[in-house]
Amino acid sequence: MKGSPRTDRNSKSSEKTTINVTDGTLIPLKDEGSLLTSWNIAFFGAIFLLILLPILSPDPYLRILSFVPDGLIATFSVTLVSIFFALLIGLFAGLGRISQKLFINRIATVYVEVIRGIPLLVQLFYIYYALGPLLRLKGPAAAILAMSICYGAYMAEIFRAGMQAIPRGQMEAALALGMSRSMAMRKIIIPQTIRIILPPIGNEFIALLKDSSLVSILAVSDLLRRGREYASTSFRYFESYTIIALIYLVMTLFFSRLVAMMEERLRHRGKVH
Amino acid sequence: MEKYIEIVDAVKTFGSVQALRGVNLTVKKGEVVLIIGPSGSGKSTLLRSVNRLERLDSGRILIDGESVTDPNSDIRHIREEVGMVFQSFNLFPHLSVLDNISLAPVSVLKKHKDEAIEIAKKLLAKVGLSDKEKAWPEQLSGGQQQRVAIARALAMNPKVMLFDEPTSALDPEMIKEVLDVMTELAREGMTMLVVSHEMGFARAAAHRIIFMDAGQIIEEAPPETFFTSPREERTRKFLEHIL
C-alpha cells in the first residue's frame, strides 16, 4: 500500500500479551461437549435447587416463588426497553465516535467518557433524585432513562470498535462502486459489524439484566425488590435472597447460552451455504 | 483517438512524504497503460487519485471532460463509470458471489434485481466462474476472488478500469487466470490503467508503459522499446531488478 505511509507506525506490532475478561457471565464455547461443564453444573444445579427447595419445604420457598413473578416481569421490562434504547443510542454515538466531522465526534466522545466515568448507581440517583424535580419521572421511567444512557455509552464503544475492525478496503470498494458513504455504511459496514459485535452486545445485555437489580432502589418492583419486600415482612432473609440469587443465575446462564448459539450460527453463515 | 483521462500537475503529500510531485499523464480511449515503479514511487497514489480515493493537494484530473478533483463535481456519478480492482480484492464477505456483483447495480444504478442478476451471471461466465454463483467469498481461492472482483467492477458497465496491483497478493499459479481476464478485457477495447509488475501482461496487452520513481514519471514508452532500450539510468536499474 503505497498510498498510506501513515499506517506504517502500526506495523511494528508490539507483542504484548492481552487477556480478555468481561463483566458478563462467560459465554460458553460450543466444543465443551461434556455434561460436567461449568455451565451445566451451574445452570442445572440452580434449576435443581429451585425445584427441590419448594418441594422439601414449601414454607417459605414455595411462597417466595409465588410472590416474585411480578418482579420478574418488571425486571424484564426494564431490561428489554433499556437495551433497545441503549442499542439505538450506542449505534448513533458509535457512528459519532468515528465521524470525520469534528463537532459530532467531540460530542459523542465526551458523552462516552463522561457516562463511563460515573457509576450506574450514581447515575440512577442523579436522574431520579437530583433531576427529579425537573424531569418529574416515575421510578420505572427514570430507571429506563438512566440505564439506556449508561449502557448506550458502553454500546457506543462496542459499535465503534466493531466498525473500526472492518478493513478500510471494504469502504473503499463500496465508494469505488459509486455508493455514498451512508449507503456503504448501511449495506457494507454495519452488516459486517453486527456479526462481530453480537457476542459483546450479548454480554452487555446480560450485564444489564444483572444491573437492572439496582433499580429496586427507585421504587421499581423488580425481582430484587419483591424479594426484599417478602424478606422484610417474613424475616426470612436467607431463604428470600437465596431464591432471588438462583433466579438471576438461571436467567443469566440461559441467556449466555443463547448468545453463544446465535454467535455460532452467525459464524457459520458465510462458511456453508 | 480522443483523450479520456487527463492528469495535470498532480501533487499529493502524506505528512512529510511527497507521494506525487507534479505528474502529467494522458490516457486515450481504449488505451491500456501500465504503471511500474519501485514501492513508494507514488504509482498507487496516482491510480487512487483517478477516482478520488485520494484527494490531490493540487493539480487536476479529468475523466471524459468531467473534473474528478473539483470538490463540487458529482464524484459518485464519476465513480459509477470508473471500475476499480484492488490488490486485496475487497469482496464483501457477508454477501454471496452473485450478490457481490449485483449489489451496486441494484442500489446505485437502480437496476431491477432480476436484470442485475442476469448481468452478474453473464459476467461470472465471462471470468470463468459460472459454478461459483452461490459461493461465499471466503470459499474461493485468491485468483477466483480477484476474478469476481473484476466482474463486480464490470457490472457497473464502466468506461475505464483501474487495477491496483491486482496480482500482487496472489500465489504464482493463480496469477495467470487473472491476467487472462485482464488481457481479454484489453482486447475488447476497455480503457485500462494498471499498476502492476507483470511483464507478461505488459507485453501482451499494454500500449504504453509508464515508469514512476519518487513521485514523478521518469519515462514512458511502448512495451517493445521500454524493455529493450530504456533511455533513463533509473529505469534500467529498476528493470534489472524485476526482469
PDB file of C-alpha atoms in Angstrom, chain A residues 116-234:
ATOM      1  CA  ARG A 116     -18.468   5.685  31.588  1.00  0.00           C
ATOM      2  CA  GLY A 117     -16.764   7.618  34.356  1.00  0.00           C
ATOM      3  CA  ILE A 118     -19.792   7.727  36.614  1.00  0.00           C
ATOM      4  CA  PRO A 119     -21.125   4.628  38.398  1.00  0.00           C
ATOM      5  CA  LEU A 120     -24.545   3.466  37.254  1.00  0.00           C
ATOM      6  CA  LEU A 121     -25.903   3.728  40.788  1.00  0.00           C
ATOM      7  CA  VAL A 122     -24.886   7.384  40.954  1.00  0.00           C
ATOM      8  CA  GLN A 123     -26.479   7.995  37.567  1.00  0.00           C
ATOM      9  CA  LEU A 124     -29.707   6.411  38.778  1.00  0.00           C
ATOM     10  CA  PHE A 125     -29.731   8.652  41.846  1.00  0.00           C
ATOM     11  CA  TYR A 126     -28.893  11.654  39.717  1.00  0.00           C
ATOM     12  CA  ILE A 127     -31.736  11.188  37.276  1.00  0.00           C
ATOM     13  CA  TYR A 128     -34.303  10.141  39.871  1.00  0.00           C
ATOM     14  CA  TYR A 129     -33.452  12.436  42.784  1.00  0.00           C
ATOM     15  CA  ALA A 130     -31.207  15.245  41.565  1.00  0.00           C
ATOM     16  CA  LEU A 131     -33.100  15.834  38.326  1.00  0.00           C
ATOM     17  CA  GLY A 132     -36.342  14.554  39.799  1.00  0.00           C
ATOM     18  CA  PRO A 133     -37.955  17.962  40.336  1.00  0.00           C
ATOM     19  CA  LEU A 134     -37.035  18.894  36.773  1.00  0.00           C
ATOM     20  CA  LEU A 135     -37.871  15.721  34.887  1.00  0.00           C
ATOM     21  CA  ARG A 136     -40.699  14.534  37.109  1.00  0.00           C
ATOM     22  CA  LEU A 137     -40.154  10.938  36.068  1.00  0.00           C
ATOM     23  CA  LYS A 138     -41.688   7.982  37.829  1.00  0.00           C
ATOM     24  CA  GLY A 139     -39.391   5.233  39.091  1.00  0.00           C
ATOM     25  CA  PRO A 140     -39.539   2.902  36.076  1.00  0.00           C
ATOM     26  CA  ALA A 141     -39.157   5.714  33.548  1.00  0.00           C
ATOM     27  CA  ALA A 142     -36.182   7.170  35.423  1.00  0.00           C
ATOM     28  CA  ALA A 143     -34.650   3.713  35.678  1.00  0.00           C
ATOM     29  CA  ILE A 144     -35.021   3.093  31.951  1.00  0.00           C
ATOM     30  CA  LEU A 145     -33.649   6.522  31.073  1.00  0.00           C
ATOM     31  CA  ALA A 146     -30.604   6.145  33.304  1.00  0.00           C
ATOM     32  CA  MET A 147     -29.828   2.600  32.158  1.00  0.00           C
ATOM     33  CA  SER A 148     -30.273   3.487  28.470  1.00  0.00           C
ATOM     34  CA  ILE A 149     -27.947   6.446  28.748  1.00  0.00           C
ATOM     35  CA  CYS A 150     -25.398   4.498  30.747  1.00  0.00           C
ATOM     36  CA  TYR A 151     -25.377   1.364  28.606  1.00  0.00           C
ATOM     37  CA  GLY A 152     -25.620   3.478  25.442  1.00  0.00           C
ATOM     38  CA  ALA A 153     -22.110   4.698  26.200  1.00  0.00           C
ATOM     39  CA  TYR A 154     -20.771   1.169  26.512  1.00  0.00           C
ATOM     40  CA  MET A 155     -22.660   0.095  23.388  1.00  0.00           C
ATOM     41  CA  ALA A 156     -21.148   3.056  21.542  1.00  0.00           C
ATOM     42  CA  GLU A 157     -17.676   1.720  22.242  1.00  0.00           C
ATOM     43  CA  ILE A 158     -18.703  -1.716  21.011  1.00  0.00           C
ATOM     44  CA  PHE A 159     -20.166  -0.272  17.807  1.00  0.00           C
ATOM     45  CA  ARG A 160     -17.076   1.891  17.310  1.00  0.00           C
ATOM     46  CA  ALA A 161     -14.667  -0.980  17.816  1.00  0.00           C
ATOM     47  CA  GLY A 162     -16.781  -3.216  15.586  1.00  0.00           C
ATOM     48  CA  MET A 163     -16.930  -0.728  12.745  1.00  0.00           C
ATOM     49  CA  GLN A 164     -13.232   0.046  13.022  1.00  0.00           C
ATOM     50  CA  ALA A 165     -12.442  -3.657  12.827  1.00  0.00           C
ATOM     51  CA  ILE A 166     -13.812  -3.760   9.270  1.00  0.00           C
ATOM     52  CA  PRO A 167     -10.850  -3.383   6.864  1.00  0.00           C
ATOM     53  CA  ARG A 168     -10.633   0.008   5.170  1.00  0.00           C
ATOM     54  CA  GLY A 169     -10.732  -1.694   1.786  1.00  0.00           C
ATOM     55  CA  GLN A 170     -14.415  -2.517   2.331  1.00  0.00           C
ATOM     56  CA  MET A 171     -15.378   1.145   2.462  1.00  0.00           C
ATOM     57  CA  GLU A 172     -13.080   1.929  -0.468  1.00  0.00           C
ATOM     58  CA  ALA A 173     -14.568  -0.846  -2.588  1.00  0.00           C
ATOM     59  CA  ALA A 174     -18.068   0.417  -1.830  1.00  0.00           C
ATOM     60  CA  LEU A 175     -17.139   4.029  -2.638  1.00  0.00           C
ATOM     61  CA  ALA A 176     -15.381   2.946  -5.838  1.00  0.00           C
ATOM     62  CA  LEU A 177     -18.660   1.337  -6.945  1.00  0.00           C
ATOM     63  CA  GLY A 178     -20.381   4.700  -6.669  1.00  0.00           C
ATOM     64  CA  MET A 179     -22.021   4.247  -3.278  1.00  0.00           C
ATOM     65  CA  SER A 180     -22.417   7.179  -0.928  1.00  0.00           C
ATOM     66  CA  ARG A 181     -20.723   6.952   2.456  1.00  0.00           C
ATOM     67  CA  SER A 182     -24.038   6.388   4.226  1.00  0.00           C
ATOM     68  CA  MET A 183     -25.142   3.709   1.766  1.00  0.00           C
ATOM     69  CA  ALA A 184     -21.796   1.964   2.216  1.00  0.00           C
ATOM     70  CA  MET A 185     -22.346   2.125   5.980  1.00  0.00           C
ATOM     71  CA  ARG A 186     -25.813   0.592   5.699  1.00  0.00           C
ATOM     72  CA  LYS A 187     -25.092  -2.077   3.108  1.00  0.00           C
ATOM     73  CA  ILE A 188     -21.466  -2.987   3.710  1.00  0.00           C
ATOM     74  CA  ILE A 189     -20.028  -1.846   7.034  1.00  0.00           C
ATOM     75  CA  ILE A 190     -22.888  -2.236   9.531  1.00  0.00           C
ATOM     76  CA  PRO A 191     -23.996  -5.733   8.373  1.00  0.00           C
ATOM     77  CA  GLN A 192     -20.427  -6.941   8.849  1.00  0.00           C
ATOM     78  CA  THR A 193     -20.160  -5.098  12.163  1.00  0.00           C
ATOM     79  CA  ILE A 194     -23.220  -6.826  13.598  1.00  0.00           C
ATOM     80  CA  ARG A 195     -21.609 -10.223  13.183  1.00  0.00           C
ATOM     81  CA  ILE A 196     -18.549  -9.074  15.106  1.00  0.00           C
ATOM     82  CA  ILE A 197     -20.327  -7.229  17.888  1.00  0.00           C
ATOM     83  CA  LEU A 198     -23.067  -9.732  18.645  1.00  0.00           C
ATOM     84  CA  PRO A 199     -21.098 -11.535  21.394  1.00  0.00           C
ATOM     85  CA  PRO A 200     -20.078  -8.335  23.226  1.00  0.00           C
ATOM     86  CA  ILE A 201     -23.616  -6.984  22.872  1.00  0.00           C
ATOM     87  CA  GLY A 202     -24.941 -10.224  24.295  1.00  0.00           C
ATOM     88  CA  ASN A 203     -22.549  -9.728  27.175  1.00  0.00           C
ATOM     89  CA  GLU A 204     -23.834  -6.194  27.730  1.00  0.00           C
ATOM     90  CA  PHE A 205     -27.394  -7.497  27.692  1.00  0.00           C
ATOM     91  CA  ILE A 206     -26.560  -9.985  30.417  1.00  0.00           C
ATOM     92  CA  ALA A 207     -24.692  -7.340  32.401  1.00  0.00           C
ATOM     93  CA  LEU A 208     -27.680  -5.012  32.043  1.00  0.00           C
ATOM     94  CA  LEU A 209     -30.043  -7.737  33.203  1.00  0.00           C
ATOM     95  CA  LYS A 210     -27.963  -8.037  36.359  1.00  0.00           C
ATOM     96  CA  ASP A 211     -27.537  -4.296  36.810  1.00  0.00           C
ATOM     97  CA  SER A 212     -31.290  -3.856  36.499  1.00  0.00           C
ATOM     98  CA  SER A 213     -31.413  -5.035  40.109  1.00  0.00           C
ATOM     99  CA  LEU A 214     -30.100  -1.568  41.010  1.00  0.00           C
ATOM    100  CA  VAL A 215     -33.414  -0.031  40.016  1.00  0.00           C
ATOM    101  CA  SER A 216     -35.031  -1.653  43.031  1.00  0.00           C
ATOM    102  CA  ILE A 217     -33.875   1.394  44.982  1.00  0.00           C
ATOM    103  CA  LEU A 218     -36.005   3.671  42.750  1.00  0.00           C
ATOM    104  CA  ALA A 219     -39.270   2.149  43.942  1.00  0.00           C
ATOM    105  CA  VAL A 220     -39.408  -0.166  40.941  1.00  0.00           C
ATOM    106  CA  SER A 221     -40.888  -3.500  41.963  1.00  0.00           C
ATOM    107  CA  ASP A 222     -38.355  -5.636  40.187  1.00  0.00           C
ATOM    108  CA  LEU A 223     -37.228  -9.108  41.137  1.00  0.00           C
ATOM    109  CA  LEU A 224     -34.851  -7.967  43.870  1.00  0.00           C
ATOM    110  CA  ARG A 225     -37.359  -5.517  45.325  1.00  0.00           C
ATOM    111  CA  ARG A 226     -40.056  -8.185  45.511  1.00  0.00           C
ATOM    112  CA  GLY A 227     -37.632 -10.460  47.289  1.00  0.00           C
ATOM    113  CA  ARG A 228     -36.786  -7.671  49.702  1.00  0.00           C
ATOM    114  CA  GLU A 229     -40.467  -6.988  50.350  1.00  0.00           C
ATOM    115  CA  TYR A 230     -41.057 -10.629  51.163  1.00  0.00           C
ATOM    116  CA  ALA A 231     -37.986 -10.807  53.367  1.00  0.00           C
ATOM    117  CA  SER A 232     -38.857  -7.693  55.353  1.00  0.00           C
ATOM    118  CA  THR A 233     -42.345  -8.908  56.205  1.00  0.00           C
ATOM    119  CA  SER A 234     -41.448 -12.543  56.891  1.00  0.00           C
TER     120      SER A 234
END
